[in-house]
XYZ file of C-alpha atoms in Angstrom:
776
model
C -31.587 16.789 77.346
C -33.209 13.925 75.415
C -29.830 12.239 74.945
C -29.201 12.379 78.717
C -32.652 10.949 79.309
C -31.935 8.037 76.927
C -28.663 7.337 78.820
C -30.440 7.362 82.170
C -33.198 5.015 80.959
C -30.645 2.600 79.490
C -28.686 2.546 82.726
C -31.793 1.966 84.827
C -33.880 -0.341 82.626
C -31.383 -1.715 80.043
C -33.713 -0.949 77.146
C -35.234 1.982 75.287
C -38.593 0.555 74.339
C -40.654 1.779 77.329
C -43.300 4.501 77.671
C -40.986 6.700 79.739
C -38.847 7.789 76.813
C -41.945 8.434 74.697
C -43.271 10.741 77.409
C -39.971 12.604 77.715
C -39.743 13.010 73.890
C -43.236 14.492 73.886
C -42.452 16.895 76.747
C -39.212 18.042 75.082
C -40.937 18.272 71.657
C -38.214 16.145 69.995
C -39.111 14.944 66.523
C -39.341 11.236 65.807
C -36.345 11.177 63.388
C -34.136 13.223 65.734
C -35.178 11.052 68.663
C -34.196 7.925 66.701
C -30.774 9.396 65.876
C -30.087 10.302 69.504
C -31.208 6.875 70.677
C -28.856 5.123 68.183
C -25.929 7.238 69.404
C -26.439 5.656 72.823
C -27.450 2.156 71.743
C -24.886 1.543 68.918
C -21.851 1.048 71.234
C -23.868 -1.376 73.306
C -24.989 -3.325 70.241
C -21.455 -3.333 68.800
C -20.254 -4.935 72.072
C -23.009 -7.505 71.807
C -22.113 -8.355 68.178
C -18.388 -8.553 69.049
C -19.212 -11.027 71.799
C -21.454 -12.979 69.429
C -18.655 -13.256 66.821
C -16.247 -14.367 69.539
C -18.737 -17.120 70.400
C -18.959 -18.030 66.700
C -15.149 -18.379 66.566
C -14.931 -20.390 69.832
C -17.935 -22.550 68.890
C -18.747 -22.925 72.608
C -22.372 -22.058 71.939
C -24.599 -22.992 69.065
C -25.341 -20.477 66.339
C -29.032 -20.559 67.311
C -28.337 -19.630 70.919
C -25.900 -16.899 69.821
C -28.492 -15.435 67.501
C -31.169 -15.709 70.174
C -29.117 -13.727 72.682
C -28.293 -11.148 70.022
C -31.981 -10.877 69.131
C -32.929 -10.087 72.750
C -30.284 -7.361 72.878
C -31.337 -5.856 69.563
C -34.964 -5.881 70.693
C -34.179 -4.190 74.017
C -32.121 -1.572 72.227
C -34.727 -1.138 69.464
C -32.015 -1.702 66.811
C -33.245 -1.062 63.286
C -32.476 -3.521 60.491
C -30.181 -0.941 58.862
C -28.178 -0.473 62.075
C -28.144 -4.241 62.648
C -26.592 -4.852 59.190
C -24.142 -1.957 59.462
C -22.813 -3.143 62.847
C -22.578 -6.724 61.587
C -20.447 -5.637 58.607
C -18.102 -3.396 60.594
C -17.528 -6.032 63.275
C -17.065 -8.939 60.819
C -14.586 -6.869 58.811
C -12.738 -5.863 61.982
C -12.458 -9.446 63.200
C -11.301 -10.788 59.817
C -8.830 -7.901 59.429
C -7.333 -8.680 62.822
C -7.033 -12.310 61.785
C -5.268 -11.423 58.480
C -2.874 -9.051 60.264
C -1.824 -12.022 62.344
C -1.207 -13.999 59.137
C 0.753 -11.061 57.684
C 3.103 -11.077 60.689
C 3.905 -14.737 60.078
C 4.466 -13.941 56.364
C 6.982 -11.205 57.172
C 9.107 -13.489 59.354
C 8.773 -16.469 57.003
C 6.857 -18.670 59.481
C 5.293 -21.162 57.083
C 3.506 -23.144 59.790
C 2.050 -19.951 61.223
C 0.876 -18.823 57.795
C -0.678 -22.206 56.994
C -2.566 -22.289 60.295
C -3.525 -18.606 60.083
C -4.952 -18.933 56.555
C -6.837 -22.129 57.495
C -8.245 -20.513 60.656
C -9.221 -17.397 58.725
C -11.076 -19.409 56.077
C -12.690 -21.638 58.715
C -13.800 -18.550 60.625
C -15.113 -17.064 57.360
C -17.203 -20.204 56.785
C -18.583 -19.988 60.353
C -19.394 -16.305 59.899
C -21.110 -17.126 56.619
C -23.223 -19.790 58.356
C -23.993 -17.312 61.142
C -25.046 -14.633 58.645
C -27.170 -17.099 56.720
C -29.001 -17.960 59.938
C -29.410 -14.301 60.870
C -30.840 -13.627 57.446
C -33.370 -16.414 57.943
C -34.381 -15.084 61.371
C -34.821 -11.607 59.867
C -37.013 -13.121 57.097
C -34.496 -11.773 54.607
C -32.951 -13.700 51.723
C -29.999 -15.361 53.454
C -27.670 -15.065 50.439
C -28.528 -11.436 50.049
C -27.648 -10.575 53.633
C -24.375 -12.541 53.600
C -23.377 -10.965 50.286
C -24.101 -7.485 51.549
C -22.280 -7.933 54.844
C -19.231 -9.577 53.281
C -18.888 -6.973 50.504
C -15.497 -5.741 51.724
C -11.861 -6.686 51.341
C -9.352 -7.468 54.014
C -5.720 -6.371 54.111
C -5.967 -3.177 52.091
C -2.516 -1.912 51.076
C -0.847 -5.256 51.835
C -0.717 -6.882 48.390
C 2.749 -8.289 49.007
C 1.625 -10.010 52.208
C -1.519 -11.385 50.501
C 0.481 -12.787 47.583
C 3.156 -14.312 49.782
C 0.568 -15.820 52.119
C -1.100 -17.444 49.091
C 2.271 -18.700 47.847
C 3.425 -20.073 51.225
C 0.144 -21.885 51.862
C 0.221 -23.404 48.360
C 3.821 -24.618 48.732
C 3.166 -26.038 52.178
C 0.051 -27.898 50.951
C 1.979 -29.455 48.050
C 4.921 -30.419 50.257
C 2.715 -32.160 52.751
C 0.755 -34.120 50.118
C 3.359 -35.586 47.756
C 3.205 -32.610 45.352
C -0.527 -32.965 45.002
C -3.117 -30.387 45.886
C -6.135 -31.661 47.805
C -9.626 -30.389 47.166
C -9.675 -28.911 50.690
C -6.489 -26.938 50.015
C -7.854 -25.688 46.700
C -11.056 -24.546 48.381
C -9.128 -22.788 51.151
C -6.955 -20.943 48.634
C -9.963 -19.855 46.599
C -11.804 -18.537 49.671
C -8.687 -16.793 50.980
C -8.087 -15.098 47.608
C -11.714 -13.997 47.599
C -11.824 -12.364 51.030
C -8.464 -10.583 50.610
C -9.380 -9.671 47.012
C -6.291 -11.206 45.439
C -7.033 -10.906 41.712
C -7.442 -13.958 39.533
C -4.502 -12.789 37.452
C -2.191 -12.457 40.464
C -3.298 -15.736 41.999
C -2.797 -17.589 38.724
C 0.710 -16.163 38.372
C 1.604 -17.412 41.853
C -0.154 -20.708 41.232
C 1.737 -21.318 38.008
C 5.014 -20.235 39.593
C 4.634 -22.720 42.427
C 2.873 -25.584 40.673
C 4.368 -25.145 37.205
C 7.744 -26.801 37.902
C 5.983 -29.964 39.026
C 4.051 -30.249 35.771
C 7.083 -29.173 33.743
C 9.173 -31.932 35.327
C 6.475 -34.487 34.551
C 6.127 -33.354 30.921
C 9.921 -33.362 30.420
C 10.155 -36.825 31.899
C 7.516 -38.120 29.492
C 9.054 -36.477 26.387
C 12.645 -37.661 26.699
C 12.165 -40.070 23.809
C 10.376 -38.319 20.937
C 9.576 -41.656 19.337
C 7.934 -43.123 22.422
C 5.417 -40.580 23.595
C 3.059 -42.632 25.740
C 2.893 -40.681 28.995
C -0.287 -38.716 28.317
C -2.136 -40.362 31.214
C 0.686 -39.557 33.628
C 0.695 -35.917 32.569
C -3.082 -35.645 32.784
C -3.020 -37.145 36.273
C -0.642 -34.432 37.445
C -2.720 -31.747 35.732
C -5.847 -33.003 37.493
C -4.137 -33.193 40.876
C -2.676 -29.712 40.624
C -5.808 -28.033 39.313
C -3.974 -25.813 36.854
C -5.994 -23.780 34.393
C -6.071 -24.838 30.746
C -4.082 -21.718 29.785
C -1.365 -22.477 32.312
C -1.109 -26.093 31.150
C -0.871 -24.995 27.517
C 1.864 -22.508 28.379
C 3.907 -25.135 30.220
C 3.552 -27.588 27.345
C 4.611 -24.873 24.938
C 7.676 -24.177 27.074
C 8.627 -27.861 27.027
C 8.144 -28.005 23.250
C 10.403 -24.971 22.860
C 13.044 -26.617 25.059
C 12.949 -29.943 23.192
C 12.966 -28.148 19.805
C 16.043 -26.158 20.800
C 17.822 -29.263 22.118
C 17.201 -31.212 18.906
C 18.200 -28.285 16.706
C 21.452 -27.747 18.621
C 22.295 -31.441 18.424
C 21.795 -31.505 14.631
C 24.831 -30.704 12.493
C 24.521 -27.121 11.324
C 20.981 -27.078 12.722
C 19.788 -29.259 9.815
C 17.278 -31.745 11.227
C 17.319 -35.327 10.044
C 14.123 -36.922 8.768
C 13.896 -38.828 12.051
C 14.339 -35.715 14.181
C 11.803 -33.806 12.117
C 9.238 -36.594 12.476
C 9.884 -36.758 16.229
C 9.270 -33.031 16.681
C 6.078 -33.267 14.662
C 4.879 -36.048 16.954
C 5.873 -34.013 20.007
C 3.818 -31.002 18.873
C 0.812 -33.257 18.419
C 1.410 -35.019 21.728
C 1.587 -31.728 23.640
C -1.367 -30.242 21.689
C 0.743 -27.296 20.543
C -1.312 -25.306 17.974
C 0.115 -25.396 14.446
C 0.519 -21.627 14.306
C 2.458 -21.530 17.575
C 4.633 -24.489 16.572
C 5.360 -22.759 13.265
C 6.447 -19.570 15.051
C 8.835 -21.484 17.315
C 10.265 -23.510 14.429
C 10.864 -20.344 12.422
C 12.751 -18.832 15.342
C 14.827 -21.922 16.132
C 15.291 -23.515 12.689
C 15.118 -20.357 10.578
C 18.875 -19.575 10.793
C 19.759 -23.033 9.442
C 17.391 -22.581 6.513
C 18.812 -19.128 5.803
C 22.355 -20.518 5.761
C 21.255 -23.161 3.272
C 19.691 -20.506 1.016
C 22.941 -18.491 1.084
C 24.942 -21.602 0.282
C 22.648 -22.452 -2.633
C 23.192 -18.966 -4.075
C 26.879 -19.685 -4.501
C 29.228 -17.160 -6.076
C 26.770 -16.191 -8.810
C 24.166 -15.158 -6.253
C 21.409 -16.895 -8.239
C 19.949 -20.186 -7.068
C 19.792 -22.704 -9.887
C 16.415 -24.219 -10.680
C 17.743 -27.667 -9.757
C 18.298 -26.431 -6.172
C 14.805 -25.015 -5.654
C 13.054 -28.323 -4.976
C 15.703 -29.592 -2.504
C 15.482 -26.253 -0.682
C 11.718 -26.629 -0.371
C 12.152 -30.167 0.932
C 14.601 -28.833 3.514
C 12.097 -26.176 4.529
C 9.515 -28.840 5.233
C 12.027 -30.954 7.136
C 12.875 -27.955 9.305
C 9.134 -27.680 10.079
C 8.823 -24.224 8.498
C 5.432 -23.500 7.027
C 5.295 -22.094 3.507
C 4.642 -18.528 4.613
C 7.492 -18.315 7.132
C 9.855 -20.237 4.890
C 9.135 -17.800 2.071
C 9.676 -14.889 4.445
C 13.117 -16.166 5.445
C 13.974 -16.891 1.805
C 12.936 -13.395 0.681
C 14.788 -11.744 3.561
C 17.953 -13.585 2.512
C 17.512 -12.474 -1.089
C 16.939 -8.920 0.156
C 20.239 -8.953 2.068
C 22.093 -9.890 -1.124
C 20.027 -7.420 -3.144
C 20.722 -4.420 -0.887
C 24.343 -3.720 -1.951
C 23.380 -4.228 -5.597
C 20.738 -1.488 -5.321
C 23.061 0.888 -3.508
C 25.696 0.171 -6.138
C 23.300 1.492 -8.801
C 23.051 4.804 -6.925
C 26.843 5.060 -6.866
C 27.074 4.144 -10.559
C 24.456 6.777 -11.436
C 26.333 9.441 -9.490
C 29.508 8.456 -11.338
C 27.764 8.838 -14.706
C 26.352 12.226 -13.797
C 29.608 13.505 -12.319
C 31.646 15.552 -14.811
C 34.796 13.715 -15.797
C 38.095 15.281 -14.727
C 41.744 14.561 -15.394
C 42.319 14.082 -11.679
C 39.799 11.239 -11.618
C 41.461 9.561 -14.586
C 44.891 9.844 -13.023
C 43.581 8.556 -9.727
C 42.110 5.305 -11.051
C 44.502 4.983 -13.948
C 41.708 3.733 -16.155
C 40.318 6.748 -17.934
C 36.903 5.072 -18.273
C 34.822 6.728 -20.933
C 31.307 8.030 -20.350
C 30.043 5.442 -22.817
C 31.673 2.621 -20.855
C 30.235 3.941 -17.587
C 26.776 3.920 -19.145
C 27.283 0.382 -20.468
C 28.392 -0.805 -17.031
C 25.417 0.935 -15.428
C 22.972 -0.694 -17.836
C 24.573 -4.094 -17.211
C 24.277 -3.626 -13.428
C 20.570 -2.806 -13.799
C 19.943 -5.934 -15.862
C 21.983 -8.026 -13.409
C 19.703 -6.832 -10.602
C 16.606 -7.884 -12.556
C 18.177 -11.264 -13.384
C 19.118 -11.717 -9.722
C 15.564 -11.119 -8.503
C 13.934 -13.233 -11.223
C 16.550 -15.961 -11.050
C 16.013 -16.352 -7.319
C 12.254 -16.674 -7.823
C 11.678 -13.451 -5.871
C 9.413 -12.253 -8.686
C 5.947 -13.651 -9.279
C 5.262 -14.768 -12.837
C 1.582 -14.157 -13.597
C -0.244 -15.331 -16.704
C -1.454 -12.313 -18.624
C -3.370 -13.392 -21.738
C -2.014 -15.280 -24.729
C 0.230 -14.723 -27.724
C 0.337 -16.301 -31.168
C 3.721 -17.778 -32.029
C 4.692 -18.917 -35.507
C 7.439 -21.507 -35.978
C 8.733 -23.961 -38.554
C 8.579 -27.687 -37.870
C 10.015 -30.557 -39.893
C 8.072 -33.726 -40.548
C 8.349 -36.767 -42.750
C 5.744 -37.420 -45.448
C 5.267 -40.254 -47.926
C 4.600 -39.577 -51.577
C 4.360 -41.572 -54.758
C 6.931 -40.985 -57.535
C 7.266 -42.383 -61.036
C 10.429 -43.501 -62.766
C 11.410 -45.179 -66.020
C 12.858 -48.654 -65.986
C 14.339 -50.716 -68.851
C 13.139 -54.293 -68.953
C 13.970 -57.148 -71.359
C 10.819 -58.566 -72.884
C 10.196 -61.420 -75.270
C 7.815 -60.865 -78.139
C 6.906 -62.415 -81.476
C 9.181 -61.282 -84.240
C 7.766 -59.810 -87.419
C 10.579 -61.154 -89.544
C 9.835 -64.797 -89.073
C 6.349 -65.852 -88.129
C 6.291 -68.200 -85.131
C 9.606 -66.980 -83.769
C 10.276 -64.609 -80.846
C 12.868 -62.061 -80.006
C 14.097 -60.419 -76.789
C 14.217 -56.651 -76.824
C 14.554 -53.719 -74.353
C 11.418 -51.909 -73.398
C 10.865 -48.758 -71.228
C 8.250 -49.104 -68.507
C 6.940 -46.635 -65.892
C 7.377 -47.831 -62.282
C 5.618 -46.158 -59.287
C 7.492 -45.995 -55.944
C 6.573 -44.670 -52.466
C 9.279 -42.513 -50.885
C 9.625 -40.638 -47.557
C 10.921 -37.112 -47.498
C 11.317 -34.381 -44.860
C 9.355 -31.196 -45.373
C 9.216 -27.934 -43.410
C 5.831 -26.702 -42.314
C 4.986 -23.378 -40.669
C 2.554 -23.650 -37.773
C 0.978 -21.035 -35.478
C 0.451 -21.832 -31.817
C -1.287 -19.986 -29.003
C 0.963 -19.750 -25.962
C 0.439 -18.099 -22.562
C 1.781 -14.592 -22.088
C 3.278 -13.673 -18.727
C 4.021 -10.568 -16.760
C 6.078 -10.169 -13.617
C 5.213 -8.703 -10.253
C 7.985 -7.919 -7.801
C 7.026 -8.145 -4.104
C 10.684 -7.479 -3.293
C 11.824 -4.066 -4.537
C 14.704 -1.706 -3.889
C 12.321 0.574 -2.023
C 10.537 -2.135 -0.041
C 13.875 -3.256 1.461
C 14.770 0.397 2.149
C 17.904 0.304 -0.006
C 16.961 3.459 -1.899
C 14.263 6.097 -1.744
C 11.675 6.971 -4.389
C 13.671 9.893 -5.780
C 16.769 7.746 -6.352
C 14.661 4.961 -7.887
C 13.123 7.417 -10.348
C 16.566 8.798 -11.268
C 17.983 5.296 -11.892
C 14.999 4.332 -14.034
C 15.229 7.566 -16.015
C 18.920 6.942 -16.728
C 18.154 3.369 -17.843
C 15.434 4.573 -20.222
C 17.771 7.209 -21.634
C 20.504 4.596 -22.036
C 18.062 2.243 -23.757
C 16.840 4.977 -26.073
C 20.356 6.045 -26.986
C 21.746 2.536 -27.460
C 22.759 1.094 -30.782
C 20.664 -1.564 -32.425
C 22.649 -4.531 -31.109
C 22.019 -3.510 -27.491
C 18.799 -1.532 -27.795
C 16.551 -4.596 -28.152
C 18.043 -6.183 -25.017
C 17.689 -3.002 -22.991
C 14.066 -2.568 -24.073
C 13.227 -6.065 -22.784
C 14.447 -5.041 -19.323
C 12.996 -1.536 -19.278
C 9.681 -2.224 -17.541
C 11.145 -4.843 -15.205
C 13.917 -2.637 -13.856
C 11.285 -0.037 -13.018
C 9.243 -2.612 -11.105
C 12.324 -3.947 -9.283
C 13.145 -0.397 -8.232
C 9.638 -0.132 -6.751
C 8.043 2.215 -9.280
C 4.445 1.757 -10.357
C 3.056 2.097 -13.881
C 2.043 5.713 -13.363
C 5.532 6.720 -12.197
C 7.234 4.915 -15.084
C 4.831 6.469 -17.579
C 5.547 9.912 -16.142
C 9.320 9.423 -16.432
C 9.090 8.048 -19.972
C 6.805 10.953 -20.824
C 9.335 13.521 -19.578
C 12.031 11.937 -21.728
C 9.621 11.743 -24.654
C 8.790 15.438 -24.257
C 12.460 16.330 -24.465
C 12.981 14.118 -27.529
C 9.864 15.459 -29.233
C 10.857 19.046 -28.546
C 14.348 18.556 -29.974
C 13.042 16.734 -33.023
C 10.247 19.105 -33.912
C 12.361 22.191 -33.393
C 14.285 21.138 -36.506
C 11.942 18.878 -38.484
C 8.990 21.290 -38.496
C 10.938 24.119 -40.054
C 8.884 25.202 -43.054
C 6.248 22.458 -42.520
C 2.717 22.855 -41.266
C 1.979 19.202 -40.607
C 3.734 15.891 -39.983
C 4.838 13.821 -42.953
C 5.373 10.058 -43.200
C 8.972 10.274 -42.043
C 7.884 12.191 -38.939
C 5.224 9.609 -38.156
C 7.747 6.777 -38.506
C 10.075 8.555 -36.099
C 7.249 9.043 -33.589
C 6.376 5.345 -33.808
C 9.989 4.459 -33.004
C 10.004 6.809 -30.022
C 6.756 5.336 -28.780
C 8.079 1.770 -28.995
C 11.444 2.580 -27.440
C 9.953 4.471 -24.505
C 6.984 2.076 -24.258
C 4.506 4.929 -24.203
C 0.782 4.526 -24.687
C -1.107 6.189 -27.533
C -2.660 8.655 -25.094
C 0.713 9.726 -23.739
C 2.158 10.129 -27.228
C -0.841 12.187 -28.293
C -0.526 14.463 -25.259
C 3.221 14.861 -25.743
C 2.798 15.565 -29.439
C 0.193 18.232 -28.783
C 2.242 19.760 -25.986
C 5.396 19.853 -28.109
C 3.573 21.313 -31.089
C 2.029 23.970 -28.876
C 5.420 24.815 -27.455
C 7.054 25.081 -30.884
C 4.210 27.104 -32.375
C 4.200 29.399 -29.358
C 7.895 30.057 -29.913
C 7.217 30.755 -33.581
C 4.525 33.282 -32.688
C 7.017 35.024 -30.415
C 9.579 35.121 -33.230
C 6.959 36.755 -35.509
C 6.376 39.606 -33.097
C 10.054 40.048 -32.265
C 10.257 41.604 -35.771
C 8.205 44.545 -34.485
C 7.066 46.725 -37.410
C 8.780 44.451 -39.921
C 6.306 41.586 -39.469
C 5.617 39.981 -42.838
C 2.465 38.410 -44.121
C 4.529 35.361 -45.022
C 5.550 34.750 -41.408
C 1.947 35.257 -40.258
C 0.683 32.884 -42.921
C 3.271 30.262 -41.853
C 2.040 30.411 -38.242
C -1.582 30.234 -39.335
C -0.940 27.278 -41.646
C 0.939 25.376 -38.944
C -1.790 26.046 -36.387
C -4.387 24.737 -38.851
C -2.255 21.693 -39.683
C -1.741 20.877 -36.027
C -5.343 21.591 -35.058
C -4.258 24.280 -32.591
C -6.381 27.291 -31.719
C -4.018 30.240 -31.312
C -6.144 32.034 -28.740
C -7.496 29.062 -26.738
C -4.458 26.742 -26.838
C -1.568 29.228 -26.951
C -3.103 32.252 -25.277
C -2.372 34.634 -28.172
C -4.037 37.947 -27.272
C -6.785 39.627 -29.300
C -4.415 42.490 -30.049
C -1.833 40.169 -31.598
C -4.451 38.253 -33.550
C -5.754 41.588 -34.888
C -2.277 42.617 -36.035
C -1.760 39.249 -37.723
C -5.090 39.587 -39.509
C -4.376 43.156 -40.623
C -0.863 42.363 -41.883
C -1.899 39.348 -43.932
C -5.082 40.940 -45.362
C -3.410 44.272 -46.249
C -0.559 42.514 -48.057
C -3.090 40.335 -49.864
C -5.163 43.346 -50.992
C -2.156 45.404 -52.051
C -0.568 42.439 -53.796
C -3.766 41.586 -55.625
C -4.178 38.200 -53.967
C -7.276 39.390 -52.097
C -9.933 41.326 -54.017
C -13.404 42.538 -53.280
C -15.953 39.907 -54.221
C -16.527 36.252 -53.571
C -12.928 35.204 -54.117
C -11.662 37.820 -51.744
C -14.301 36.897 -49.157
C -13.207 33.271 -49.273
C -9.592 34.250 -48.763
C -10.446 36.479 -45.818
C -12.711 33.777 -44.344
C -9.784 31.334 -44.483
C -7.587 33.802 -42.603
C -10.312 34.429 -40.025
C -10.799 30.714 -39.444
C -7.062 30.069 -39.201
C -6.631 32.783 -36.595
C -9.682 31.622 -34.658
C -11.381 35.028 -34.797
C -15.062 35.853 -34.796
C -16.639 37.223 -37.976
C -17.735 40.380 -36.196
C -14.206 41.043 -35.007
C -12.845 40.430 -38.521
C -15.406 42.777 -40.108
C -14.526 45.545 -37.704
C -10.816 45.068 -38.348
C -11.333 44.993 -42.113
C -13.387 48.192 -42.042
C -10.724 49.939 -39.966
C -7.993 48.645 -42.266
C -9.731 49.899 -45.418
C -10.292 53.378 -43.994
C -6.807 53.692 -42.562
C -4.930 52.476 -45.626
C -7.185 54.435 -48.019
C -6.569 57.633 -46.076
C -2.784 57.123 -46.023
C -2.583 56.169 -49.712
C -4.734 59.066 -50.946
C -2.458 61.529 -49.160
C 0.514 60.146 -51.075
C -1.439 60.282 -54.350
C -2.465 63.927 -53.770
C 1.110 64.915 -53.080
C 2.437 63.113 -56.168
C -0.211 64.673 -58.466
C 0.499 68.122 -57.056
C 4.199 67.679 -57.827
C 3.396 66.384 -61.304
C 4.680 62.895 -60.440
C 1.843 61.144 -62.263
C 3.764 57.898 -62.745
C 4.243 57.471 -59.029
C 0.635 58.368 -58.360
C -0.456 55.638 -60.763
C 1.418 53.073 -58.656
C -0.774 53.911 -55.645
C -4.091 54.544 -57.418
C -4.850 50.842 -58.237
C -4.158 49.960 -54.591
C -6.430 52.745 -53.376
C -9.184 51.553 -55.717
C -8.711 47.940 -54.453
C -9.384 49.067 -50.875
C -12.283 51.286 -51.981
C -13.998 48.401 -53.735
C -14.449 46.598 -50.378
C -16.890 49.331 -49.339
C -18.176 50.264 -52.840
C -16.233 53.519 -52.650
C -18.427 54.766 -49.809
C -17.882 55.969 -46.242
C -14.116 56.278 -46.513
C -14.225 59.758 -44.958
C -11.881 61.289 -47.532
C -12.133 65.049 -47.915
C -10.195 66.688 -50.754
C -10.559 69.973 -52.644
C -12.456 69.640 -55.900
C -9.465 70.685 -57.997
C -7.359 67.968 -56.318
C -10.047 65.376 -56.958
C -10.313 66.451 -60.572
C -6.558 66.263 -61.027
C -6.403 62.742 -59.557
C -9.309 61.570 -61.719
C -7.729 63.099 -64.814
C -4.389 61.340 -64.173
C -6.127 57.968 -63.716
C -8.452 58.434 -66.699
C -5.596 59.412 -68.992
C -3.398 56.531 -67.891
C -6.067 53.808 -68.181
C -7.956 54.950 -71.243
C -9.129 52.006 -73.326
C -8.043 49.346 -70.755
C -10.522 46.605 -69.768
C -12.384 47.422 -66.573
C -10.990 50.940 -66.477
C -14.439 52.506 -66.552
C -15.621 50.555 -63.462
C -12.478 51.488 -61.573
C -12.940 55.127 -62.566
C -16.452 55.190 -61.146
C -15.222 53.678 -57.835
C -12.440 56.271 -57.712
C -14.851 59.170 -58.229
C -17.232 57.852 -55.585
C -14.404 57.308 -53.098
C -13.032 60.832 -53.567
C -16.367 62.646 -53.577
């Protein structure tokens, strides 16, 4: 009902600000917010019509902006338009009018009507300026910040979904503006393009692409024209004038200059014989890069791409048939690199890539050679090649190929020689020295004669004459000279010729070949050993591991024979180890670990051999193991994992044989012997005491049974063989706690046999007392 009332009031009075509507709202109990909404539903279409008419007046410019705003203000006042509604209607109507205008431009774009596009874009931008002025004035009238209102109202884009039409409109206007102004872009045209791109939201990236596409050829033509003569580059002002007139961005200008530099560089390179620039051409291109402000890094990239193939060809040519560039060619090659405008880094990269290409088949050839060595020889193979090459010759050829690879890399300066300390070198030098010598000389002298006073005579006389002579002597001098090591940036693995596994296998074979070589070749092979590993791409740790595995095998083979019957290394063994260490270039730590590992392995095998004998284990074999363990510093339990049970058996066997053989007796001497065994086996004293006690009781019990039987059968002689042994065991416990239980008549018989047999012998009485105590 209230909506109908608002419509009726509007139709009758043309406004909604009277008391009538307020009375009706009160009668109908309509809330203030709801009343406002219903009023705007009726007034918005009317205000939209008023704004549309106002914008039409803005476009036609028949009335002044002030009068247009005044009329619009009266309407908005009559319709009680809020500021929010005012701004919303302004935005929707401005967007609608500008969209309609752009759609007209888009139609001209689609049919290729350049004149229509040029006029449409100009009209659209002009209208946009008028609307902006109108909005600024409205903002002032509304006591709002004028920029804020215009920004808010114009915060929309025109031509959504028509990117192609926007881009082409931009392009067509730009081309038309250039064509009509002698390929120059006026400030007005630039401003129009910028405003058009803004309202249709053509991105800066897209507009710059179009701008460069259209304007670029003009600048390119100018730059080409002014760089025809590389030795007369004086057209900078002309180029700058075109740049200024076209309004290109700095990035676009730099890109065009770079393109021209690339074109001129290619032209000069193609005109040079074999792509080798002359000094004059090189200087001209340098000047061109400076003239066009091409950054050094970018110029270097282009030169590497254009001139790199010529440099590579020269490197290949310098290698010749030998594949190694002579030292006398290195400096000319570097001069050529500079003439071709290649910086040191890119020149080195091309050089190394060329070396790598030559190196690749050499590396793969080593894999083939290794496979040939490892392949079992067959008669079919010999018949096939007709050569019957021996395994030794294959190894020699393989070793030579490895050294050739190292020489190739080093000879071509693909390895870096790094100073690594100093060495003292002694040498003989010859020098001339002066020294004084004496000689005898016969002179004729006149002297008074003794025969006739007053007369003289001439006689011969010997005199000593001193002379200075020069002679050559040899002197030994000692000099301190730098020591070098090599690093190899270029390796078989880095150029993907072989993988790590193959590299390790090749190095291992070389080390084996070096180790097995005769003296005349061994020294040469050893010089190359570390370097071939580095060329293959192995690091120190990998080479040490490989040498260690070979060393372990050599050590194992050597010690399995040399340590027979020995408990420690002798001088000859140590000399052999030193040779192995030098040949395999192993560190002291590695040798020590290998030695210990090998010794453990050998001793472990010996322990196993001892127990293979089962019940026939001898004290001698146990003692040999114990002595070797002590000599090698090996703990049988900790280092070899020998079980307590086995250690106990070894202890029992050696001690029992010692007691029964008389080598171990009760008392200090026997204690020392047992202590030595305990220490050698790595047992605790408590464990040894328990084992000894058990041994004494067990053996005593067994022996006394034999003695009893022999005495009962009247075999006193045999009994007397066992009685001293029984007494030896009994002495370890003072004859006590042996747990022997015999009938008194048996005891008496045994005692009588012993007493009768030992009567009058030294110490017999003490032994008799022990025997009685043990049997009681």
